[in-house]
Structures are given as structure tokens and as C-alpha cells.
CSV table of C-alpha atoms in Angstrom, one decimal:
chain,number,residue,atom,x,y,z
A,1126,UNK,CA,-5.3,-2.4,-43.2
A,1127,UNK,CA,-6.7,-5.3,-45.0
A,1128,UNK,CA,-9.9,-5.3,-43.1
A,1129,UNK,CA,-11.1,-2.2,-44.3
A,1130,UNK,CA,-11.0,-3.8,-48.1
A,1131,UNK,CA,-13.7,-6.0,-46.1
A,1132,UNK,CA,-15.8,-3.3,-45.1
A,1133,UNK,CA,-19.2,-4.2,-46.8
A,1134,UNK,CA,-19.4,-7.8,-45.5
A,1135,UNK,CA,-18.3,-6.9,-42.2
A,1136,UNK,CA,-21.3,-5.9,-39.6
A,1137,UNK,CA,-19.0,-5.8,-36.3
A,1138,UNK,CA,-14.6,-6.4,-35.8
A,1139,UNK,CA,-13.8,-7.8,-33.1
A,1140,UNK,CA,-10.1,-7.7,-31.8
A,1141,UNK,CA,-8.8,-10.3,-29.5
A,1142,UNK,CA,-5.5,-8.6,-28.0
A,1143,UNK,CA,-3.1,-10.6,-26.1
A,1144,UNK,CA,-3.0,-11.1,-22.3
A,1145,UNK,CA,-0.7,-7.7,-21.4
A,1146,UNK,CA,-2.7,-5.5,-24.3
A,1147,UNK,CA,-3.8,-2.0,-22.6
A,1148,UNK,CA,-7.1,-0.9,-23.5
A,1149,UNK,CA,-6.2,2.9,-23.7
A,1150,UNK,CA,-3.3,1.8,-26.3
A,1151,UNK,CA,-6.4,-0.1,-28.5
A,1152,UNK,CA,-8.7,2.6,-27.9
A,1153,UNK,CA,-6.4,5.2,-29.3
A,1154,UNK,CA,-5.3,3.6,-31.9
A,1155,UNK,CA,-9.7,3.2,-33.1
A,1156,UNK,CA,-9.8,6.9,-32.4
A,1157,UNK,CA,-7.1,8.0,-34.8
A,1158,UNK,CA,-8.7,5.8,-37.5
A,1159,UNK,CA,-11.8,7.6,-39.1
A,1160,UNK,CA,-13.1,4.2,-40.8
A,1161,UNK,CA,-13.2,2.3,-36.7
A,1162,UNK,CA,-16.1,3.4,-34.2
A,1163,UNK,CA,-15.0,1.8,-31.0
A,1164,UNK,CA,-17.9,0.2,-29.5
A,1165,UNK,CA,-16.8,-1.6,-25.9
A,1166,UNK,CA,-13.6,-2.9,-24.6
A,1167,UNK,CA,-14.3,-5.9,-22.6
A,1168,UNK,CA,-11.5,-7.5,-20.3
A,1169,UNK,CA,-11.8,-10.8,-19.1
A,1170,UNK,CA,-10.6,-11.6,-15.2
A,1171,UNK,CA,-9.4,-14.9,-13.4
A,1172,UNK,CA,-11.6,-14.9,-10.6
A,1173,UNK,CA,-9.0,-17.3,-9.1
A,1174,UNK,CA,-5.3,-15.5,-9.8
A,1175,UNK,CA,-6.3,-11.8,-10.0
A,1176,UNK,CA,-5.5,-11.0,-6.3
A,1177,UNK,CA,-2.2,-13.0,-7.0
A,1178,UNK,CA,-1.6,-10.8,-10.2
A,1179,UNK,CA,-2.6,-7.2,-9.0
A,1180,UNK,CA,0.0,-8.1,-6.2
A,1181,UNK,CA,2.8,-9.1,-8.6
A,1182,UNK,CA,4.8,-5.8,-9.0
A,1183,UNK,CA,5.9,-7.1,-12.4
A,1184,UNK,CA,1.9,-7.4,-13.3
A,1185,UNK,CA,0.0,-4.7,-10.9
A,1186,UNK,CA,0.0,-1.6,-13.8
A,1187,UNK,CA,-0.9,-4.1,-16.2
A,1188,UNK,CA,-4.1,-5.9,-14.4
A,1189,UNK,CA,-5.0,-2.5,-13.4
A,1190,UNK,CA,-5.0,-1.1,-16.5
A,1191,UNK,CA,-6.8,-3.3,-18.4
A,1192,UNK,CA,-9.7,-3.1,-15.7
A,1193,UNK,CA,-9.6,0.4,-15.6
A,1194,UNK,CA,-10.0,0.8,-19.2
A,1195,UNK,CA,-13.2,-1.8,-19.5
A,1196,UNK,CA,-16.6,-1.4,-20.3
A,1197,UNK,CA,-17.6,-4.6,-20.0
A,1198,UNK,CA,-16.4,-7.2,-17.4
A,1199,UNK,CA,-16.5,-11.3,-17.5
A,1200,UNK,CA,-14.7,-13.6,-14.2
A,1201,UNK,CA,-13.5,-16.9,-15.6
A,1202,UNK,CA,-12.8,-19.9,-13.6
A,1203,UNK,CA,-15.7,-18.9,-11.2
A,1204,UNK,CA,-16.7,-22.5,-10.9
A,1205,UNK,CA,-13.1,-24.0,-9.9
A,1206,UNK,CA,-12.0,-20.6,-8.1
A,1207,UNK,CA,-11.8,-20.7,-4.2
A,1208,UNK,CA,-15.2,-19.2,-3.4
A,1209,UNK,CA,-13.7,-16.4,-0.8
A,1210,UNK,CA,-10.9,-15.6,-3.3
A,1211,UNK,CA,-13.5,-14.9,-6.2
A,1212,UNK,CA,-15.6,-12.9,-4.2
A,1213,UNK,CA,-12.5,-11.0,-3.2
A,1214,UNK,CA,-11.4,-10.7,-7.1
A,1215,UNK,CA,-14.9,-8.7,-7.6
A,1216,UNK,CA,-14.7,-6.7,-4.8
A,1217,UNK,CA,-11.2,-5.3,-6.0
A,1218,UNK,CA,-12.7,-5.3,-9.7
A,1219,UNK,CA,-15.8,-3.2,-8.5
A,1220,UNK,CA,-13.4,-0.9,-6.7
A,1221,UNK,CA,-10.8,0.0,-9.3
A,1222,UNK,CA,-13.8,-0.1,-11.8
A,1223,UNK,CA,-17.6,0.6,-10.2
A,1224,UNK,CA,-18.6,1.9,-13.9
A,1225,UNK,CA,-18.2,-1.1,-15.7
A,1226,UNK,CA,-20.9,-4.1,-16.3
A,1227,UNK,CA,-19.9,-7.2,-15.5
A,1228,UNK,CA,-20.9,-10.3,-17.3
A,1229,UNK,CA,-21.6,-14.3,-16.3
A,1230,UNK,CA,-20.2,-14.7,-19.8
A,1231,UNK,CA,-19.3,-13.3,-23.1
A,1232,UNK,CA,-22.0,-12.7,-25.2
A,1233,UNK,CA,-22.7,-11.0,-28.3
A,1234,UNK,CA,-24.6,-7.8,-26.7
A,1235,UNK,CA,-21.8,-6.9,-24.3
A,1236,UNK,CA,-19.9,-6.3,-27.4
A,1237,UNK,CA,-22.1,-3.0,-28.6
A,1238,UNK,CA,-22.3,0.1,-26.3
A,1239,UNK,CA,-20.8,3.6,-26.2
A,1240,UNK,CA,-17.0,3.0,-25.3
A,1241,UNK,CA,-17.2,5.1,-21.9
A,1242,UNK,CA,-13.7,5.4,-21.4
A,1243,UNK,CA,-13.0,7.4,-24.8
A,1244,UNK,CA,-10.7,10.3,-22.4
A,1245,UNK,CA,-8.3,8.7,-20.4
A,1246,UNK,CA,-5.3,9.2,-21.6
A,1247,UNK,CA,-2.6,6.8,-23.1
A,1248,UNK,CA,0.2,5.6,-21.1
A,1249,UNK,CA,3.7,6.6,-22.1
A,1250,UNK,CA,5.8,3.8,-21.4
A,1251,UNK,CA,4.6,0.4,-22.4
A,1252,UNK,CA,5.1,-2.3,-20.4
A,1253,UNK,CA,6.1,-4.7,-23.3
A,1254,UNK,CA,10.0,-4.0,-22.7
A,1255,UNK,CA,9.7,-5.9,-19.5
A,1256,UNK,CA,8.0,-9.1,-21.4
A,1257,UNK,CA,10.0,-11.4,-22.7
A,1258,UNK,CA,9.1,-15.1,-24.7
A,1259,UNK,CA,11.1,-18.2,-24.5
A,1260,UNK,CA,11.0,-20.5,-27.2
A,1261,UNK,CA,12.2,-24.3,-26.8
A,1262,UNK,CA,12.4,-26.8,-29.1
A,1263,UNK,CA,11.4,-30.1,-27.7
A,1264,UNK,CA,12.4,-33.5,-28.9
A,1265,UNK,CA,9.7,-36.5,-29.4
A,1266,UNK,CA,9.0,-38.9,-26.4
A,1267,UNK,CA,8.9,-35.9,-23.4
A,1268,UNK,CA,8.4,-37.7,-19.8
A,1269,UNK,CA,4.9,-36.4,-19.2
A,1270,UNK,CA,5.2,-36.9,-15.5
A,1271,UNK,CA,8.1,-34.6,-16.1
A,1272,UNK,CA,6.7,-32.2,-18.4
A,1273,UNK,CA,4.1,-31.6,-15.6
A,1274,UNK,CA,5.9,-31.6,-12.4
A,1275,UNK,CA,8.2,-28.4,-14.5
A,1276,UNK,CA,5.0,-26.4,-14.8
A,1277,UNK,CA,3.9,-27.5,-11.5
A,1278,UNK,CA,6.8,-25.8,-9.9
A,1279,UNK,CA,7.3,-22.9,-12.0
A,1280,UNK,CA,7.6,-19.2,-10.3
A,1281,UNK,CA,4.6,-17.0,-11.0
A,1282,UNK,CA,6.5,-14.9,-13.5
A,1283,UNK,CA,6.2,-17.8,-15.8
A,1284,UNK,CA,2.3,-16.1,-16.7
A,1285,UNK,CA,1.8,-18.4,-20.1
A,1286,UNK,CA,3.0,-21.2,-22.0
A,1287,UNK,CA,1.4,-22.7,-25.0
A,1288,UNK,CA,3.1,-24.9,-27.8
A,1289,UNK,CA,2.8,-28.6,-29.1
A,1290,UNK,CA,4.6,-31.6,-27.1
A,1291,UNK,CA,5.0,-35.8,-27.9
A,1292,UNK,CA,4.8,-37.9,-24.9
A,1293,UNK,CA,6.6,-41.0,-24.3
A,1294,UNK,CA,4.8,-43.9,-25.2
A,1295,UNK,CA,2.1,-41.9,-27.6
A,1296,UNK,CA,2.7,-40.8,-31.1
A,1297,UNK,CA,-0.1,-38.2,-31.0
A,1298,UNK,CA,0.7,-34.4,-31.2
A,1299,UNK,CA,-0.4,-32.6,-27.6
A,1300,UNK,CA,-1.6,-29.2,-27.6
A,1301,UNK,CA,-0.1,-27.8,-24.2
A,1302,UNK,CA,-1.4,-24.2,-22.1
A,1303,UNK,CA,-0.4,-23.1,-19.1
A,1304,UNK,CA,-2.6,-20.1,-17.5
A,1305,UNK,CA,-3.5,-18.4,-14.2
A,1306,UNK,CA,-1.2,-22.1,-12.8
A,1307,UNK,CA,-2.9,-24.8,-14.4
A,1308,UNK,CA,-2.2,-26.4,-17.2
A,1309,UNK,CA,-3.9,-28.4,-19.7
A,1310,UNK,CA,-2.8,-30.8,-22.0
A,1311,UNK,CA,-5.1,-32.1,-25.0
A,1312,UNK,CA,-4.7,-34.4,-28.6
A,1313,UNK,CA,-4.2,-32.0,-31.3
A,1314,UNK,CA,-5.8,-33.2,-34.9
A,1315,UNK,CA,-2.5,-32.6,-36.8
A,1316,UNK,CA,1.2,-33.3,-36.7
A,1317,UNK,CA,3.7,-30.8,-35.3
A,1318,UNK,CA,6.8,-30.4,-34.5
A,1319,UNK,CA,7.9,-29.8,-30.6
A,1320,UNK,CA,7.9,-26.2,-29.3
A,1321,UNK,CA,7.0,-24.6,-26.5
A,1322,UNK,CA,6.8,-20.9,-26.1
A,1323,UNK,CA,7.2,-19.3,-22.5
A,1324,UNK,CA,5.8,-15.8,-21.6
A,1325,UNK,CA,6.4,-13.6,-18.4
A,1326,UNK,CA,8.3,-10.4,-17.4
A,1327,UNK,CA,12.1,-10.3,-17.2
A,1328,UNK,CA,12.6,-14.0,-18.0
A,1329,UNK,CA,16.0,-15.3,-17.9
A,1330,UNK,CA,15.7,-16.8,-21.5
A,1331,UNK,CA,19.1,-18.9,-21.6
A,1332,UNK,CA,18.3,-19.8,-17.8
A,1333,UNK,CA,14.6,-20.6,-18.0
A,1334,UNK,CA,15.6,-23.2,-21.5
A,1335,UNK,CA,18.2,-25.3,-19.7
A,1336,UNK,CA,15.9,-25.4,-16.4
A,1337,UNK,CA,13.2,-26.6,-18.4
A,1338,UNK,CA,15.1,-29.0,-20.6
A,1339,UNK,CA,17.0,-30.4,-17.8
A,1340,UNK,CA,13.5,-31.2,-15.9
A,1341,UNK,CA,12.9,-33.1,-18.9
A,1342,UNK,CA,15.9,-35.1,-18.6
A,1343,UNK,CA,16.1,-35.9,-15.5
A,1344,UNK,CA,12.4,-36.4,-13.8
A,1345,UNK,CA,12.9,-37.0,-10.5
A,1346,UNK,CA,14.6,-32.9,-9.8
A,1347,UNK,CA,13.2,-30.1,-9.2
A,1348,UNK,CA,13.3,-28.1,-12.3
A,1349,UNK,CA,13.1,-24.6,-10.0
């Protein structure tokens, strides 16, 4: 790895893995490296969507997992989650996990601690056969009414989107992300080309492009 050529202006590595990363997977991989001392896994938890997700069969092992394996816990959304829905998220959290510390945010200390998971063992199958990405090219001048109303509607085993799109009307390059449901849309500094990349288990690719494109043709449908 490049990163070790780094080692003596490097204090601390931090790894951001991707939303369906396992933390025994990292973990093991830190332990068969002699030069990595795995300090904390931290796992971060939509206060809003978790119920929804640890009910999802597609999602439940996953969700689980990556709670199980955490040292270090931080809700997001608290402040536009349902109030009784985030207090259920913790109470499932606390129960699948009553070791871990959970955090109002991240911060740099939760990041340093004796990783107290170091024995559980690695799963054998990983679940990124059942993952699959969609990637869409979209031309310039999308119907943003359109654009929105597809997301709006889509099934909950659409879990991400991200990717750049050009409104109707407005020349400006918009930075697009869909998680837990919602969607944000924002100016992006540079020019880019249209794309948008769709993430969830056992995605219909060919399906899920022509849904989505046809949405985008014709706004008054329901893309789903």
C-alpha cells in the first residue's frame, strides 16, 4: 500500500468504507497487516430509516453487522427524524450492541480506543454479490420536477444515488444524493457531464435505466 510510504507524516488513517462495508471484513484485514493497529470502528446510523433497513431482508445482515462490529456509535438525522422512530432506532442499537459508546457526533476522540471487537469472526459469504450499481447517462436540460418526483417514488431497494445532473432552464452543474429517502440537490463549482449512479440489492439494471429515463421523458407518469 501506498500509505505506508507515508508512514512518518501520518499520526492517525482513517478509512471511510462505503455504506454495505462490514466491520469484521476491515478489521481483519488491520489484523493481518503488522504495520496497521486498529484503533475503533465507528458506524454511523439513520436515526430515521434504520428500523426500515434492519427490516429489509435484502439489508437486515448488513445493518446488523455493521452495528455489531462498532465501537463507537453516532445517529444522524436526529433533528429531522420522527422523535418515536429515533428513540426506537436506539433502543434496537443498544440491544444488538449494549457495549458500544454512542456519540452526538463525530469527533476526533471517538476515533482512538482499544478496538473491542478484535474476536469475532469474519463472515464467509459477502453480501456484495447481491449489490448491484446502475449507471445512466443523462442528457442536458432534465425536467427537475421530473427528476424528483422519480426519486420520490422509488422502491426502498433503490438505497443510494449520487451523480451530477443539468436542469432545464439552468446551465449550472447539480450535484444530486439520494439517502435514507431524501434527496438533495446542490450547484456543483465545476462542469460535468450527466450521470447518475444507482445503488441497491438485486437491481434490475436494464429495467431500472429505462424506468428512470422514461420518467424523465414523460413527467406527468409514474416512473414505478
Amino acid at each position: 500500500m501506498r500509505i505506508f510510504a507515508l508512514r512518518d507524516q501520518i499520526d492517525r488513517l482513517v478509512i471511510e468504507a462505503c455504506g454495505v462495508a462490514e466491520p469484521q471484513r476491515l478489521t481483519s484485514l488491520a489484523r493481518a497487516e503488522p504495520d496497521l493497529d486498529c484503533q475503533r470502528v465507528v458506524t454511523t446510523v439513520c436515526a430515521q430509516s434504520f428500523s426500515d433497513r434492519l427490516a429489509d431482508p435484502a439489508t437486515c445482515r448488513i445493518v446488523e453487522s455493521q452495528v455489531a462490529g462498532a465501537d463507537a456509535i453516532v445517529f444522524s438525522r436526529q433533528d429531522t427524524a420522527d422523535p418515536r422512530r429515533a428513540e426506537q432506532s436506539r433502543s434496537v442499537v443498544t440491544a444488538i450492541n449494549p457495549r458500544a459508546r454512542v456519540w452526538p457526533e463525530i469527533a476526533v476522540q471517538m476515533l482512538v480506543g482499544p478496538h473491542r471487537h478484535a474476536a469475532m469472526p469474519t463472515p464467509r459469504a459477502s453480501h456484495f454479490e447481491r449489490f448491484g450499481a446502475v449507471v445512466i447517462d443523462l442528457p442536458p436540460g432534465i425536467d427537475r420536477t421530473a427528476f424528483e418526483a422519480f426519486f420520490a417514488a422509488a422502491p426502498p431497494s433503490l438505497h443510494r444515488a449520487k451523480g451530477f445532473v443539468t436542469f432545464g432552464g439552468d446551465d449550472r452543474t447539480q450535484l444530486f444524493q439520494l439517502a435514507s429517502g431524501d434527496l438533495w440537490i446542490e450547484p456543483h463549482g465545476r462542469s460535468e457531464r450527466g450521470v447518475a449512479v444507482l445503488l441497491g440489492p438485486g437491481l434490475d439494471a436494464e429495467g431500472l435505466r429505462l424506468s428512470f429515463l422514461a420518467a424523465l421523458m414523460a413527467p406527468d407518469t409514474t416512473p414505478f
